[in-house]
């Protein structure tokens, strides 16, 4: 059975009627909507939930399910009701109704009264529009009954089945006046609901481009959504061609009952491809052979039958798929004949006048092109498509232009007498795709161009394509930058040293050389910058100065941020958004450590600039995913979620999608949402070809963390070691790999001991790990003091995990050191290490019970602020076992400052502020809170930054003023 998704408010409405019946007040609800929107599933879900909520036998629901059927020639009064009563338990003593029983309303009512006195009853009538008159009479009698009964009546009604003159129409008019009945119109899913349904159906998060395809074609109809994606692989990015037979049958169900002439007219409307009104309707009427005087009646028949909708603009199909299904319903010859006829009529309407730059005229010209294409008139289709593409360009409709240019490239193979070469067309298509951030289209087009162009006749174009294809290779998940294409591009363009293509090739050769740790990489950077300065072309400048910022960071030299910033501005000048984001990331890296507030602020500023420039979504998504990375590690998880929602809110492109998925998996694991984490990681794996080693992604570290969260420490160890051992530049989040490997081995050793065995194999692997990596891995560059502090803290975490695995006598002191160094630097790791420290003191000794209690309380406070459920569970369980209360304990010298402190402070910062206001020294605060003086200093620095205070004295004054203002 399909999973139930969304519909929270609607489900509440249905449950309210059932719950009211349980409390002794009868109610009735009519759920109406299109076929397939989920009416039956909604009612069923509400009944299932209400059934499971029963608190006593007298609260258990009796559910009488009546299913009405679309009977043809057979007349069987009361059959649905009789069938439902027979299926009830014999203990309920349901009455046996005879066919044509005129006493049925009174018999059923009397039985319901007896049953309701014992248990609440829910009468569910599915598809009431097909109910026979006798069943409707029973329902009328029941709905008109007293309101003080423990029963609910839930009915579903399909819109489009009860047009004018339908027998149920009069019944509906009567019962809608009854006070017991309310109505719930149920619409189709919005885009978010469609995404949620596809997620449940495919068993994985759907790609945003697939969500767009499905919602565009179905309008969000739940049943049609499911039919459309049945059989698709979970990693599908788009729907395939054609339409499944069962889907075609479902959407044409309301077409078949129409009269022959109405079907022919509706078919002509479908082939016409426009909202039928004015000339469009006239064309459909003419081609259907319908007399104009009969057209209104036939159209009204189609509207009453639920296949067409009438609006001020004319007539069009109720479901987007119906027109498509009718078109595919025709034979090839008939389809070609009708499209050819429509093409002639549309051409006559347009005439020979110049094209008006209006959206309506663009639609008309594109329609002629489409009709010629479907009629297989390729030369005419090419000519009209070219005309539509030019008109789309004049109107600034870049998405339409891209689609039309793609059509021109396809048609070029079918047409001989065309002035424009295929290479010229491909270049136009490539430029249009690049402007919209359509990386897949651009990649395919660039590959086609590279195959078409001879490097001897146009070496600069080949050089440009070689470099750009490496960017697109990354952006579409095909792999990371390679050296050889960059070298080839530089050689091809070398005879034209002043060309921007040569500067572009030199810059990206320098970048690839840095990643590959080539000996002459820094010299390559210098050559690229010199060439960019000599030519002055903004595109060369953008990439050369991004490489310069990168080179400075790799060499541990200051000023990299300013160099990359020059690249950002040059990229903005030529609207090269890939170059903009690339340079902006190196600007941030050259400005501050990438897990710092300053790093995030730098990215945030550039993201705002991109928003102001209205760039395509994939580039905003790329920036948002990068920003989410920094926010996550700062502990600002709400901000991280907000950025991830932006990144994944539309089709982000593969590069941003992978980055966002990894951040989402990381956060979900830290907060204990393991299934969500697994799904995000699986989708990231599907999207990118290479999923280990350096890819500007944290595949290895995130995979290790997710595997630990899922209780698979061996897989976590393998993932961490794969990243630690990868050749070339260090993987993103390499600093965590050794601590994660040691943590996995410590968990494996603990499991071995708990099982009564020895941990020799795990300890041997641990010895090998420590011998090979005595300290945590450092990323390239990493010369800033805040980064060195991060490494020191993670080194302490690594040593503590090693001590835990070995059961060293100094384990508690190791964890205390780690917790102190991590506090204020890496909040998630600090919460984990502080909890481990409390555990070690209680279990291994090396401290007092009071110290353990303080550590657990602090871990509890940190974990609550982060909503780190795994740590919270461990701390609560440990504290319960040790009988340690976890209520927040304030320092003895606390003042009102910790209660009325400035906004935006963490629990630990408020604690420290209380001591600062009381005049404590760093040493006194450190001893009171069991942390290092360095940690206290870090917290005070954060307090000064957040409040804008210049020093401790001003900070105390601000806190006192906040306290005074609060009361």
CSV table of N, CA and C in Angstrom, one decimal, residues 745-853:
chain,number,residue,atom,x,y,z
A,745,UNK,N,37.4,2.1,16.3
A,745,UNK,CA,38.1,1.0,16.9
A,745,UNK,C,37.8,0.8,18.4
A,746,UNK,N,37.6,2.0,19.1
A,746,UNK,CA,37.3,1.9,20.5
A,746,UNK,C,35.9,1.2,20.7
A,747,UNK,N,35.0,1.6,19.8
A,747,UNK,CA,33.7,0.9,19.9
A,747,UNK,C,33.8,-0.6,19.6
A,748,UNK,N,34.6,-1.0,18.6
A,748,UNK,CA,34.8,-2.4,18.3
A,748,UNK,C,35.4,-3.1,19.4
A,749,UNK,N,36.4,-2.5,20.0
A,749,UNK,CA,37.1,-3.1,21.2
A,749,UNK,C,36.1,-3.3,22.3
A,750,UNK,N,35.3,-2.3,22.6
A,750,UNK,CA,34.3,-2.4,23.7
A,750,UNK,C,33.3,-3.6,23.4
A,751,UNK,N,32.9,-3.7,22.1
A,751,UNK,CA,32.0,-4.8,21.8
A,751,UNK,C,32.6,-6.1,22.0
A,752,UNK,N,33.9,-6.2,21.6
A,752,UNK,CA,34.6,-7.5,21.7
A,752,UNK,C,34.7,-7.9,23.2
A,753,UNK,N,35.0,-6.9,24.1
A,753,UNK,CA,35.2,-7.2,25.5
A,753,UNK,C,33.8,-7.6,26.1
A,754,UNK,N,32.8,-6.8,25.7
A,754,UNK,CA,31.4,-7.1,26.2
A,754,UNK,C,31.0,-8.5,25.8
A,755,UNK,N,31.4,-9.0,24.7
A,755,UNK,CA,31.1,-10.3,24.2
A,755,UNK,C,31.9,-11.4,24.9
A,756,UNK,N,32.8,-11.0,25.8
A,756,UNK,CA,33.6,-12.0,26.5
A,756,UNK,C,34.9,-12.4,25.8
A,757,UNK,N,35.2,-11.7,24.7
A,757,UNK,CA,36.4,-12.0,24.0
A,757,UNK,C,37.5,-10.9,24.3
A,758,UNK,N,38.6,-11.1,23.5
A,758,UNK,CA,39.7,-10.1,23.6
A,758,UNK,C,39.6,-9.1,22.5
A,759,UNK,N,40.3,-8.0,22.7
A,759,UNK,CA,40.2,-6.9,21.7
A,759,UNK,C,41.6,-6.8,21.0
A,760,UNK,N,42.3,-7.9,20.9
A,760,UNK,CA,43.7,-7.9,20.3
A,760,UNK,C,43.7,-7.3,18.9
A,761,UNK,N,42.8,-7.8,18.0
A,761,UNK,CA,42.8,-7.4,16.6
A,761,UNK,C,42.5,-5.9,16.5
A,762,UNK,N,41.6,-5.4,17.3
A,762,UNK,CA,41.2,-4.0,17.3
A,762,UNK,C,42.4,-3.1,17.8
A,763,UNK,N,43.1,-3.6,18.9
A,763,UNK,CA,44.2,-2.8,19.4
A,763,UNK,C,45.4,-2.8,18.5
A,764,UNK,N,45.5,-3.9,17.8
A,764,UNK,CA,46.6,-4.0,16.8
A,764,UNK,C,46.4,-3.0,15.7
A,765,UNK,N,45.2,-2.9,15.2
A,765,UNK,CA,44.8,-1.9,14.2
A,765,UNK,C,45.0,-0.5,14.8
A,766,UNK,N,44.7,-0.3,16.0
A,766,UNK,CA,44.9,1.0,16.7
A,766,UNK,C,46.3,1.4,16.7
A,767,UNK,N,47.2,0.4,17.1
A,767,UNK,CA,48.6,0.7,17.2
A,767,UNK,C,49.1,1.1,15.8
A,768,UNK,N,48.6,0.4,14.8
A,768,UNK,CA,49.1,0.8,13.4
A,768,UNK,C,48.6,2.2,13.0
A,769,UNK,N,47.4,2.5,13.4
A,769,UNK,CA,46.8,3.8,13.1
A,769,UNK,C,47.7,4.9,13.7
A,770,UNK,N,48.0,4.7,15.0
A,770,UNK,CA,48.7,5.8,15.8
A,770,UNK,C,50.2,5.9,15.2
A,771,UNK,N,50.7,4.7,14.9
A,771,UNK,CA,52.1,4.7,14.3
A,771,UNK,C,52.2,5.5,13.0
A,772,UNK,N,51.1,5.2,12.2
A,772,UNK,CA,51.1,5.9,10.9
A,772,UNK,C,50.7,7.3,11.0
A,773,UNK,N,49.8,7.6,11.9
A,773,UNK,CA,49.3,9.0,12.0
A,773,UNK,C,49.3,9.4,13.5
A,774,UNK,N,50.5,9.9,13.9
A,774,UNK,CA,50.6,10.2,15.4
A,774,UNK,C,49.7,11.4,15.7
A,775,UNK,N,49.4,12.2,14.8
A,775,UNK,CA,48.5,13.4,15.0
A,775,UNK,C,47.5,13.4,13.9
A,776,UNK,N,46.4,14.2,14.2
A,776,UNK,CA,45.4,14.3,13.2
A,776,UNK,C,45.9,15.0,11.9
A,777,UNK,N,45.3,14.7,10.8
A,777,UNK,CA,45.7,15.2,9.5
A,777,UNK,C,45.4,16.7,9.4
A,778,UNK,N,46.3,17.4,8.9
A,778,UNK,CA,46.1,18.9,8.7
A,778,UNK,C,45.8,19.1,7.2
A,779,UNK,N,44.8,20.0,6.9
A,779,UNK,CA,44.5,20.4,5.6
A,779,UNK,C,45.6,21.3,5.0
A,780,UNK,N,45.6,21.4,3.7
A,780,UNK,CA,46.6,22.2,3.0
A,780,UNK,C,46.5,23.6,3.5
A,781,UNK,N,47.6,24.3,3.7
A,781,UNK,CA,47.5,25.7,4.2
A,781,UNK,C,47.4,25.6,5.8
A,782,UNK,N,46.4,26.1,6.3
A,782,UNK,CA,46.1,25.9,7.7
A,782,UNK,C,47.1,26.6,8.6
A,783,UNK,N,47.5,27.9,8.2
A,783,UNK,CA,48.6,28.6,9.0
A,783,UNK,C,48.0,29.5,10.1
A,784,UNK,N,46.7,29.7,10.1
A,784,UNK,CA,46.1,30.7,11.1
A,784,UNK,C,46.0,30.1,12.5
A,785,UNK,N,46.1,31.0,13.5
A,785,UNK,CA,46.1,30.5,14.9
A,785,UNK,C,44.8,29.8,15.2
A,786,UNK,N,43.6,30.3,14.7
A,786,UNK,CA,42.4,29.6,15.0
A,786,UNK,C,42.3,28.2,14.4
A,787,UNK,N,43.0,28.0,13.3
A,787,UNK,CA,43.0,26.6,12.7
A,787,UNK,C,44.0,25.8,13.6
A,788,UNK,N,45.1,26.3,14.0
A,788,UNK,CA,46.0,25.6,14.9
A,788,UNK,C,45.3,25.1,16.2
A,789,UNK,N,44.4,26.0,16.7
A,789,UNK,CA,43.7,25.7,17.9
A,789,UNK,C,42.7,24.5,17.6
A,790,UNK,N,42.1,24.6,16.4
A,790,UNK,CA,41.2,23.5,16.1
A,790,UNK,C,42.0,22.1,16.0
A,791,UNK,N,43.2,22.2,15.4
A,791,UNK,CA,44.0,21.0,15.3
A,791,UNK,C,44.4,20.5,16.7
A,792,UNK,N,44.7,21.4,17.6
A,792,UNK,CA,45.1,21.0,18.9
A,792,UNK,C,44.0,20.3,19.6
A,793,UNK,N,42.8,20.9,19.5
A,793,UNK,CA,41.6,20.3,20.1
A,793,UNK,C,41.3,18.9,19.5
A,794,UNK,N,41.4,18.7,18.2
A,794,UNK,CA,41.1,17.5,17.6
A,794,UNK,C,42.2,16.4,17.9
A,795,UNK,N,43.4,16.9,18.1
A,795,UNK,CA,44.5,16.0,18.5
A,795,UNK,C,44.2,15.4,19.9
A,796,UNK,N,43.6,16.3,20.8
A,796,UNK,CA,43.3,15.9,22.1
A,796,UNK,C,42.1,14.9,22.0
A,797,UNK,N,41.2,15.1,21.1
A,797,UNK,CA,40.1,14.1,21.0
A,797,UNK,C,40.6,12.8,20.5
A,798,UNK,N,41.5,12.8,19.5
A,798,UNK,CA,42.1,11.6,19.0
A,798,UNK,C,42.8,10.8,20.1
A,799,UNK,N,43.6,11.5,21.0
A,799,UNK,CA,44.3,10.9,22.1
A,799,UNK,C,43.3,10.3,23.1
A,800,UNK,N,42.2,11.0,23.3
A,800,UNK,CA,41.2,10.5,24.2
A,800,UNK,C,40.5,9.2,23.7
A,801,UNK,N,40.2,9.2,22.4
A,801,UNK,CA,39.6,8.0,21.8
A,801,UNK,C,40.6,6.8,21.9
A,802,UNK,N,41.9,7.1,21.6
A,802,UNK,CA,42.9,6.0,21.8
A,802,UNK,C,43.0,5.5,23.2
A,803,UNK,N,42.9,6.4,24.2
A,803,UNK,CA,42.9,6.0,25.6
A,803,UNK,C,41.7,5.2,25.9
A,804,UNK,N,40.5,5.5,25.3
A,804,UNK,CA,39.3,4.8,25.6
A,804,UNK,C,39.4,3.3,25.0
A,805,UNK,N,40.0,3.2,23.8
A,805,UNK,CA,40.1,1.9,23.2
A,805,UNK,C,41.1,1.0,24.1
A,806,UNK,N,42.1,1.6,24.6
A,806,UNK,CA,43.1,0.9,25.4
A,806,UNK,C,42.8,0.7,26.8
A,807,UNK,N,41.8,1.4,27.3
A,807,UNK,CA,41.4,1.5,28.7
A,807,UNK,C,42.5,2.0,29.5
A,808,UNK,N,43.2,3.0,29.1
A,808,UNK,CA,44.3,3.6,29.8
A,808,UNK,C,43.9,4.2,31.1
A,809,UNK,N,44.8,4.2,32.0
A,809,UNK,CA,44.4,4.8,33.4
A,809,UNK,C,44.2,6.3,33.3
A,810,UNK,N,44.8,7.0,32.3
A,810,UNK,CA,44.6,8.4,32.2
A,810,UNK,C,43.5,8.8,31.3
A,811,UNK,N,42.5,7.9,31.0
A,811,UNK,CA,41.5,8.2,30.1
A,811,UNK,C,40.7,9.4,30.5
A,812,UNK,N,40.3,9.4,31.8
A,812,UNK,CA,39.5,10.6,32.3
A,812,UNK,C,40.2,11.9,32.0
A,813,UNK,N,41.5,11.9,32.4
A,813,UNK,CA,42.2,13.2,32.2
A,813,UNK,C,42.3,13.6,30.7
A,814,UNK,N,42.4,12.5,29.8
A,814,UNK,CA,42.5,12.8,28.4
A,814,UNK,C,41.2,13.4,27.9
A,815,UNK,N,40.1,12.9,28.4
A,815,UNK,CA,38.8,13.4,28.0
A,815,UNK,C,38.6,14.8,28.5
A,816,UNK,N,39.0,15.1,29.8
A,816,UNK,CA,38.9,16.4,30.3
A,816,UNK,C,39.6,17.4,29.5
A,817,UNK,N,40.8,17.1,29.1
A,817,UNK,CA,41.6,18.0,28.2
A,817,UNK,C,40.9,18.2,26.9
A,818,UNK,N,40.5,17.1,26.3
A,818,UNK,CA,39.8,17.3,25.0
A,818,UNK,C,38.6,18.1,25.1
A,819,UNK,N,37.8,17.9,26.1
A,819,UNK,CA,36.5,18.7,26.3
A,819,UNK,C,36.8,20.1,26.5
A,820,UNK,N,37.9,20.4,27.3
A,820,UNK,CA,38.3,21.8,27.5
A,820,UNK,C,38.7,22.5,26.3
A,821,UNK,N,39.5,21.8,25.5
A,821,UNK,CA,40.0,22.4,24.2
A,821,UNK,C,38.9,22.6,23.2
A,822,UNK,N,38.0,21.6,23.1
A,822,UNK,CA,36.9,21.7,22.1
A,822,UNK,C,35.9,22.7,22.5
A,823,UNK,N,35.7,22.9,23.8
A,823,UNK,CA,34.6,23.9,24.2
A,823,UNK,C,34.9,25.3,23.7
A,824,UNK,N,33.9,25.8,23.0
A,824,UNK,CA,34.0,27.1,22.4
A,824,UNK,C,34.7,27.1,21.0
A,825,UNK,N,35.1,25.9,20.6
A,825,UNK,CA,35.8,25.8,19.3
A,825,UNK,C,34.9,25.0,18.3
A,826,UNK,N,34.6,23.7,18.7
A,826,UNK,CA,33.8,22.8,18.0
A,826,UNK,C,32.6,22.3,18.8
A,827,UNK,N,31.5,22.9,18.8
A,827,UNK,CA,30.4,22.6,19.8
A,827,UNK,C,29.9,21.2,19.8
A,828,UNK,N,29.8,20.6,18.6
A,828,UNK,CA,29.3,19.2,18.5
A,828,UNK,C,30.3,18.2,19.2
A,829,UNK,N,31.6,18.4,18.8
A,829,UNK,CA,32.6,17.6,19.4
A,829,UNK,C,32.8,17.8,20.9
A,830,UNK,N,32.6,19.1,21.3
A,830,UNK,CA,32.7,19.4,22.7
A,830,UNK,C,31.6,18.7,23.5
A,831,UNK,N,30.4,18.7,23.0
A,831,UNK,CA,29.3,18.0,23.7
A,831,UNK,C,29.6,16.5,23.9
A,832,UNK,N,30.1,15.9,22.8
A,832,UNK,CA,30.5,14.5,22.8
A,832,UNK,C,31.6,14.2,23.8
A,833,UNK,N,32.7,15.0,23.7
A,833,UNK,CA,33.8,14.8,24.5
A,833,UNK,C,33.5,15.1,26.0
A,834,UNK,N,32.7,16.1,26.3
A,834,UNK,CA,32.3,16.4,27.7
A,834,UNK,C,31.5,15.2,28.3
A,835,UNK,N,30.6,14.6,27.5
A,835,UNK,CA,29.9,13.5,28.0
A,835,UNK,C,30.8,12.3,28.2
A,836,UNK,N,31.8,12.1,27.3
A,836,UNK,CA,32.7,11.0,27.5
A,836,UNK,C,33.6,11.3,28.8
A,837,UNK,N,33.9,12.5,29.0
A,837,UNK,CA,34.7,12.9,30.2
A,837,UNK,C,34.0,12.5,31.5
A,838,UNK,N,32.7,12.9,31.5
A,838,UNK,CA,31.9,12.5,32.7
A,838,UNK,C,31.8,11.0,32.8
A,839,UNK,N,31.6,10.3,31.7
A,839,UNK,CA,31.5,8.8,31.8
A,839,UNK,C,32.8,8.3,32.3
A,840,UNK,N,34.0,8.8,31.8
A,840,UNK,CA,35.3,8.2,32.2
A,840,UNK,C,35.5,8.5,33.7
A,841,UNK,N,35.1,9.6,34.2
A,841,UNK,CA,35.3,9.9,35.6
A,841,UNK,C,34.5,8.9,36.5
A,842,UNK,N,33.3,8.7,36.1
A,842,UNK,CA,32.4,7.8,36.8
A,842,UNK,C,32.9,6.3,36.7
A,843,UNK,N,33.3,5.9,35.5
A,843,UNK,CA,33.6,4.5,35.3
A,843,UNK,C,35.0,4.2,35.6
A,844,UNK,N,36.0,5.0,35.1
A,844,UNK,CA,37.4,4.8,35.2
A,844,UNK,C,38.0,5.4,36.5
A,845,UNK,N,37.3,6.3,37.1
A,845,UNK,CA,37.9,7.0,38.2
A,845,UNK,C,38.8,8.2,37.7
A,846,UNK,N,39.6,8.7,38.6
A,846,UNK,CA,40.4,9.9,38.2
A,846,UNK,C,39.8,11.2,38.5
A,847,UNK,N,38.7,11.2,39.3
A,847,UNK,CA,38.0,12.4,39.6
A,847,UNK,C,36.9,12.2,40.6
A,848,UNK,N,36.3,13.3,41.0
A,848,UNK,CA,35.2,13.1,42.0
A,848,UNK,C,33.9,13.0,41.4
A,849,UNK,N,32.9,12.6,42.2
A,849,UNK,CA,31.5,12.5,41.7
A,849,UNK,C,31.0,13.9,41.4
A,850,UNK,N,31.4,14.9,42.2
A,850,UNK,CA,31.0,16.3,41.9
A,850,UNK,C,31.5,16.7,40.5
A,851,UNK,N,32.7,16.4,40.2
A,851,UNK,CA,33.3,16.7,38.9
A,851,UNK,C,32.5,16.0,37.8
A,852,UNK,N,32.2,14.7,38.0
A,852,UNK,CA,31.5,14.0,37.0
A,852,UNK,C,30.1,14.6,36.7
A,853,UNK,N,29.5,15.0,37.9
A,853,UNK,CA,28.2,15.6,37.8
A,853,UNK,C,28.2,16.9,37.0
